[in-house]
Short mmCIF file of C-alpha atoms in Angstrom, two decimals:
data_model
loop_
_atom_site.label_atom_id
_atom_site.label_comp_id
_atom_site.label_asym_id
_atom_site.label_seq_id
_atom_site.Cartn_x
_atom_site.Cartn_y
_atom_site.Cartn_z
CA UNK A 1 24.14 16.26 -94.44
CA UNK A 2 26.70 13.89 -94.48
CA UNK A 3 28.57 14.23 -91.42
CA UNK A 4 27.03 13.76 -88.29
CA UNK A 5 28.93 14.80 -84.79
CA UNK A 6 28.20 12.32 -82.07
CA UNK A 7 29.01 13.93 -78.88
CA UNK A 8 28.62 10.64 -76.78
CA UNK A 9 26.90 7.57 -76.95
CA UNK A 10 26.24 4.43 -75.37
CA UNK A 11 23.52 1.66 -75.42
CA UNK A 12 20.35 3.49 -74.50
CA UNK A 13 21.14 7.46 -75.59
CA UNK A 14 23.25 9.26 -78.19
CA UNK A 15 24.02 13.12 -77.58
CA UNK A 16 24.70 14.73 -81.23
CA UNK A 17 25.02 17.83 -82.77
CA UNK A 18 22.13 19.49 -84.89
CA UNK A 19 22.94 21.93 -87.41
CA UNK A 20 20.48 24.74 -88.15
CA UNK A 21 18.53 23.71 -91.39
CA UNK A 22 18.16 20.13 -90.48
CA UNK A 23 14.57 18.90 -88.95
CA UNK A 24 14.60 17.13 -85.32
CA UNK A 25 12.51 14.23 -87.04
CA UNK A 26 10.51 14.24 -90.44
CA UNK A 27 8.21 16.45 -91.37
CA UNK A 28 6.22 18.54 -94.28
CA UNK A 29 9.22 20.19 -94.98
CA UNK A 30 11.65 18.96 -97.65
CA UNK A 31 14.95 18.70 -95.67
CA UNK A 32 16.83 16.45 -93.88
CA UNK A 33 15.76 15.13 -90.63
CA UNK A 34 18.27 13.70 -87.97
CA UNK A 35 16.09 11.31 -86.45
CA UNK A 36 16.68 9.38 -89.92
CA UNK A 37 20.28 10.41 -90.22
CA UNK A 38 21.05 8.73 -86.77
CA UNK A 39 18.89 5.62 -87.55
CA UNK A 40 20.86 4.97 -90.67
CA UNK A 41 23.78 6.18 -88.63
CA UNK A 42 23.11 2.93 -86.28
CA UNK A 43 22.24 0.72 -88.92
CA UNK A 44 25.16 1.50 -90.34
CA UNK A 45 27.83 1.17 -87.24
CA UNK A 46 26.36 -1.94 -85.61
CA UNK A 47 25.34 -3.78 -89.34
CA UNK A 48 21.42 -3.93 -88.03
CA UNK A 49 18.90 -5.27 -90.51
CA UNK A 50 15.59 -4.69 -89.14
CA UNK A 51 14.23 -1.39 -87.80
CA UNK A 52 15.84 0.97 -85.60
CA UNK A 53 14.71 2.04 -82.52
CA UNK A 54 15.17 6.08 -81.75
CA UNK A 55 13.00 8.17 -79.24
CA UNK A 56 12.56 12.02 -79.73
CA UNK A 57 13.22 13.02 -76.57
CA UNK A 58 12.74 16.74 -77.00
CA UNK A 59 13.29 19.03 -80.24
CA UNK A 60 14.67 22.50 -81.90
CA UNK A 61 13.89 24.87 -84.34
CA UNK A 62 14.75 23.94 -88.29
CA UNK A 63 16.75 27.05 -88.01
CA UNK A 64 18.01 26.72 -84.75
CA UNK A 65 21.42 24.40 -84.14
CA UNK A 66 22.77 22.81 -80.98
CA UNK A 67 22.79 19.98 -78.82
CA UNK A 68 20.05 16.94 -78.83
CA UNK A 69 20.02 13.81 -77.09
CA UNK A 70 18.40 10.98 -78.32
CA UNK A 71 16.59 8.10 -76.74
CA UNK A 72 18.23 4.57 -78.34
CA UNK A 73 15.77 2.26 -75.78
CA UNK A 74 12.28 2.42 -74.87
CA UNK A 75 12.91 2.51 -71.25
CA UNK A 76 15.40 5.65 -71.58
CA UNK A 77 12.80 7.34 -73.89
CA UNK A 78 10.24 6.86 -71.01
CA UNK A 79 12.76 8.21 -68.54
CA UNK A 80 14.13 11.09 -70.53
CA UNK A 81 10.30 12.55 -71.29
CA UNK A 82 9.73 12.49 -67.48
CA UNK A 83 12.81 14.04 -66.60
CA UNK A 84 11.14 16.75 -69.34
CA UNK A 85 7.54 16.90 -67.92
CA UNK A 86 9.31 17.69 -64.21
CA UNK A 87 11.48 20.21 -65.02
CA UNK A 88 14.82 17.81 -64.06
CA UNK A 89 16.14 18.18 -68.07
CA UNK A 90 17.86 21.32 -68.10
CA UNK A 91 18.52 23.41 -71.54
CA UNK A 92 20.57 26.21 -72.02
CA UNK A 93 20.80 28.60 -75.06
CA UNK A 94 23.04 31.04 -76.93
CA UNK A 95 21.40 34.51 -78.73
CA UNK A 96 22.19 37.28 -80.56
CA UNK A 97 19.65 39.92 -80.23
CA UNK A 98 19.33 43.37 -82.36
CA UNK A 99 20.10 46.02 -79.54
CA UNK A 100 22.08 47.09 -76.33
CA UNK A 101 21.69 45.39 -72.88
CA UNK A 102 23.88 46.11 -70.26
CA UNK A 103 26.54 43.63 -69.83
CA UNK A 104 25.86 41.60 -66.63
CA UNK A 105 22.02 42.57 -66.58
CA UNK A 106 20.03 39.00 -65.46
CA UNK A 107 16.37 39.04 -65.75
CA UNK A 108 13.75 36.63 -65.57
CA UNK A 109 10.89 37.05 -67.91
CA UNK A 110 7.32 34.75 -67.60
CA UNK A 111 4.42 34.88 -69.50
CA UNK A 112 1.66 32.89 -70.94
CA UNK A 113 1.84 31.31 -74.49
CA UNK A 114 -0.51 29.97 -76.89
CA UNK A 115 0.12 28.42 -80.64
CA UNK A 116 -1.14 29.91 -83.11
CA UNK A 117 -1.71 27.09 -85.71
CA UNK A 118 -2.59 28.84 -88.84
CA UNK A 119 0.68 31.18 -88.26
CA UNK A 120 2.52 28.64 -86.92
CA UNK A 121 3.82 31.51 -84.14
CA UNK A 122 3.15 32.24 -80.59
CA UNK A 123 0.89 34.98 -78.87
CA UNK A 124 0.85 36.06 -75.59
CA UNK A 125 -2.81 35.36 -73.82
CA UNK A 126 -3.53 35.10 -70.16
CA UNK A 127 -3.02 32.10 -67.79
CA UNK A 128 -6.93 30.60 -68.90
CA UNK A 129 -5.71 30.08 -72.57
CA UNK A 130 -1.93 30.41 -72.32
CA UNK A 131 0.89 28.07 -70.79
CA UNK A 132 3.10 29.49 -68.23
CA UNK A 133 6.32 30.47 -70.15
CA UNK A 134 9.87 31.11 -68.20
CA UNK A 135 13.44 31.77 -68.75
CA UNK A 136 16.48 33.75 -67.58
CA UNK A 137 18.65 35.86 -69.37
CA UNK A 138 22.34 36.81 -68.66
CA UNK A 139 23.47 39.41 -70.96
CA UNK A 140 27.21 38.05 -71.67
CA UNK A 141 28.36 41.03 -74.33
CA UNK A 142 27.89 43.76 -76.65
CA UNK A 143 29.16 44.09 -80.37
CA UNK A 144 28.41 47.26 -83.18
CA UNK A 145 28.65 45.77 -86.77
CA UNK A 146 27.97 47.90 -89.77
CA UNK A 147 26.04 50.41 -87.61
CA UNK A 148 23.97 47.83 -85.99
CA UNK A 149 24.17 47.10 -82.35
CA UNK A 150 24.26 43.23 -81.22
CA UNK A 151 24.00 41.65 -77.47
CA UNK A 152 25.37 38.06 -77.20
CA UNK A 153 23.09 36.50 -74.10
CA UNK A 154 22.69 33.12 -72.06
CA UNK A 155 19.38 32.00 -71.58
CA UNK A 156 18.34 29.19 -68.93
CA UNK A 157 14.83 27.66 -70.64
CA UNK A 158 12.52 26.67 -67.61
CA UNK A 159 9.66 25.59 -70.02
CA UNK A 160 10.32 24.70 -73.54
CA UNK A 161 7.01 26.34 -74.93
CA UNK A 162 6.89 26.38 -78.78
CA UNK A 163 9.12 29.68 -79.99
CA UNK A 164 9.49 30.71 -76.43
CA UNK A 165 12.30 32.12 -76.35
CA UNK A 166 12.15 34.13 -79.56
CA UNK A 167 8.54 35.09 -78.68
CA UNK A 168 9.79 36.21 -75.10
CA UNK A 169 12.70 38.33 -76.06
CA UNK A 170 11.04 40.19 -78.62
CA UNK A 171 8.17 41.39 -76.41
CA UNK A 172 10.73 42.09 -73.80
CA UNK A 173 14.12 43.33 -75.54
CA UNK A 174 15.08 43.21 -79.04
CA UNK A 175 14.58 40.62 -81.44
CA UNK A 176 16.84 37.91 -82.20
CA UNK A 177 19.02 38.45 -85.49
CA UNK A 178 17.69 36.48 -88.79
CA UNK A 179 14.10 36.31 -87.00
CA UNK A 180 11.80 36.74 -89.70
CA UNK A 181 8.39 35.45 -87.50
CA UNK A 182 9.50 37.86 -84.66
CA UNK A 183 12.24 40.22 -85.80
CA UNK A 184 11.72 43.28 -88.21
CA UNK A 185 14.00 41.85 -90.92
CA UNK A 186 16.39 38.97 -91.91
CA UNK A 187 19.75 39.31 -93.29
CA UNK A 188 20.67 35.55 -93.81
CA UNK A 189 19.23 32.34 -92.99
CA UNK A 190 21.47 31.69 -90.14
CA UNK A 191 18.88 32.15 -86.73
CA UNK A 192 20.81 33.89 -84.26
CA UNK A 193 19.77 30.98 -81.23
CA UNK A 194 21.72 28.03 -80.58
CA UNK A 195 21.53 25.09 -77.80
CA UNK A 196 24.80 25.09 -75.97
CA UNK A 197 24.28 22.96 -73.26
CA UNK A 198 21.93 20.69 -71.80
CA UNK A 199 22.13 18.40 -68.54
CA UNK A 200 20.07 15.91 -67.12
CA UNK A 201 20.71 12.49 -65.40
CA UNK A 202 21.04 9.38 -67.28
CA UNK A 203 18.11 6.86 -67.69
CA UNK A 204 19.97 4.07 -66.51
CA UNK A 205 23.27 5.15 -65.33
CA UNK A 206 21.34 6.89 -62.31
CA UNK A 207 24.60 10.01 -63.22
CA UNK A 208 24.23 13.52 -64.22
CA UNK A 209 25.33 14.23 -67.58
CA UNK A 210 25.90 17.74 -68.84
CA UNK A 211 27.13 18.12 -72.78
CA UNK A 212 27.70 21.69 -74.00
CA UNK A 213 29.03 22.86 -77.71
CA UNK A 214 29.59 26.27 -78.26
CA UNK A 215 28.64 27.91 -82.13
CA UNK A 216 31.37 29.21 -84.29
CA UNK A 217 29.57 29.97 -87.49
CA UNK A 218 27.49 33.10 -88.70
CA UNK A 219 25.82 35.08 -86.97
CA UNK A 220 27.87 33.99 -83.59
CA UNK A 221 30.98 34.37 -84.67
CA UNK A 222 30.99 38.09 -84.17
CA UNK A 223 31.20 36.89 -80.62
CA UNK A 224 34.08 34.43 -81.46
CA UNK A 225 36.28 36.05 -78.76
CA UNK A 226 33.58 35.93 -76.09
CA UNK A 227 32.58 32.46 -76.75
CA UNK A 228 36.23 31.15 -76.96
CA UNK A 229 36.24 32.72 -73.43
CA UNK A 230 32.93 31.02 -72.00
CA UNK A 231 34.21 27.60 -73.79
CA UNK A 232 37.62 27.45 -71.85
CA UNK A 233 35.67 28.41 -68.62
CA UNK A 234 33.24 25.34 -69.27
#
C-alpha cells in the first residue's frame, strides 16, 4: 500500500481511509498495517527523526474498509478512548447482505456476545457471560445478480463488540456477502461491510466532527446508483 488517503488532519488527530486487506495496527498476520503506514507517513511529511507518536483509537476488520481516526497526541488518545467507553463516538456502516429485506424496514437488534478465542468468532451467550451487543439497521435497497438476491443496509453500531455486526445479522437476517466465519460461502475476498461515517467531537477543538466516505469497489458497487444517491444527500 502505497497510497494513503488522509481525509483531514491536524496536530493531535488524522482521519484516513483504510482499505480492506490492510491491518488497523500490526499483528500475526503478514500484511500491511496502517498504524505503521501513517507513522512513516508523518515521519516523512514533517522530516521527524525520533519515534512517532500514534494512538489506536478504535479498529476494523482486515477485511473490512472505511474510515479511522487516529490519535497523533497523548492527550487526544486519552480523550478519543473516553468518548469510546461512553458511547459519544458514533460509527456508522455500509452492508451487503445475501437476501431480501423490505426497503425502508428499521430494526434494532441486541444481544449478548462472547469471543471465542480458539475460533477467533463470536457466540451468542446470555447477559452473565456475554456483553450487551446493539445496532440499528435501515434497509436502504434491493439488487438480484446472477440469481442471487442482495440488500444494501445502514447500520448505526451502538457497541463495537468484536464481529458484531456480522455475528448480529446473520442470526437475525442473512449473512453478509464474502463472510466466510458467518456466511455459507465466499465468492471473493472483498467483505461486503464498510465504515462510512463516523462522528465524534474533537479532543481539543471542543467541535463535532463527522467524516463519511462512501465504497465504490466490489461487492458495493452493485449499489453504485444507490450510494451515488446517499453521497450527494450527505
Amino acid at each position: 500500500m502505497n497510497d494513503l488517503n488522509v481525509i483531514y488532519e491536524d496536530n493531535h488527530i488524522i482521519v484516513v481511509e483504510k482499505p480492506a486487506g490492510v491491518l488497523s495496527q500490526a499483528g500475526s498476520l503478514d500484511l500491511p498495517d496502517l498504524l505503521t503506514i501513517i507513522k512513516n507517513y508523518i515521519k516523512v511529511k514533517y522530516q521527524k527523526p525520533g519515534n512517532v507518536f500514534l494512538g489506536l483509537v478504535h479498529r476494523l476488520d482486515t477485511n473490512v474498509g472505511g474510515v479511522m481516526v487516529y490519535a497523533k497526541t497523548s492527550k487526544a488518545a486519552s480523550r478519543l478512548s473516553k468518548e469510546i467507553r461512553t458511547h459519544n463516538f458514533n460509527k456508522n456502516y455500509l452492508a451487503i447482505v445475501e437476501g431480501n429485506i423490505d426497503v425502508g424496514k428499521t430494526e434494532t437488534l441486541t444481544d449478548y456476545l462472547a469471543k471465542d478465542e480458539e475460533t477467533k468468532t463470536a457466540y451468542f451467550t446470555d447477559d452473565l457471560d456475554g456483553k450487551i451487543s446493539t445496532l440499528t439497521y435501515k434497509s436502504l435497497a434491493n439488487k438480484s445478480v446472477d440469481n442471487n438476491n442482495y440488500t444494501l443496509l445502514k447500520i448505526e453500531l451502538e457497541t463495537g463488540r468484536f464481529h458484531q455486526i456480522r455475528a448480529q445479522l446473520s442470526k437475525h437476517l442473512f449473512p453478509i456477502i464474502n463472510d466466510s466465519k458467518y456466511g455459507k460461502k465466499q465468492i471473493d475476498f472483498n467483505l461486503g461491510l464498510f465504515a462510512y461515517n463516523i462522528n465524534f467531537k474533537h479532543p481539543t477543538l471542543d467541535k463535532a466532527m463527522n467524516f463519511t466516505i462512501v465504497p465504490k469497489d466490489y461487492p458495493f458497487n452493485m449499489f453504485q446508483t444507490e450510494l451515488d444517491l446517499l453521497e450527494e444527500n450527505l
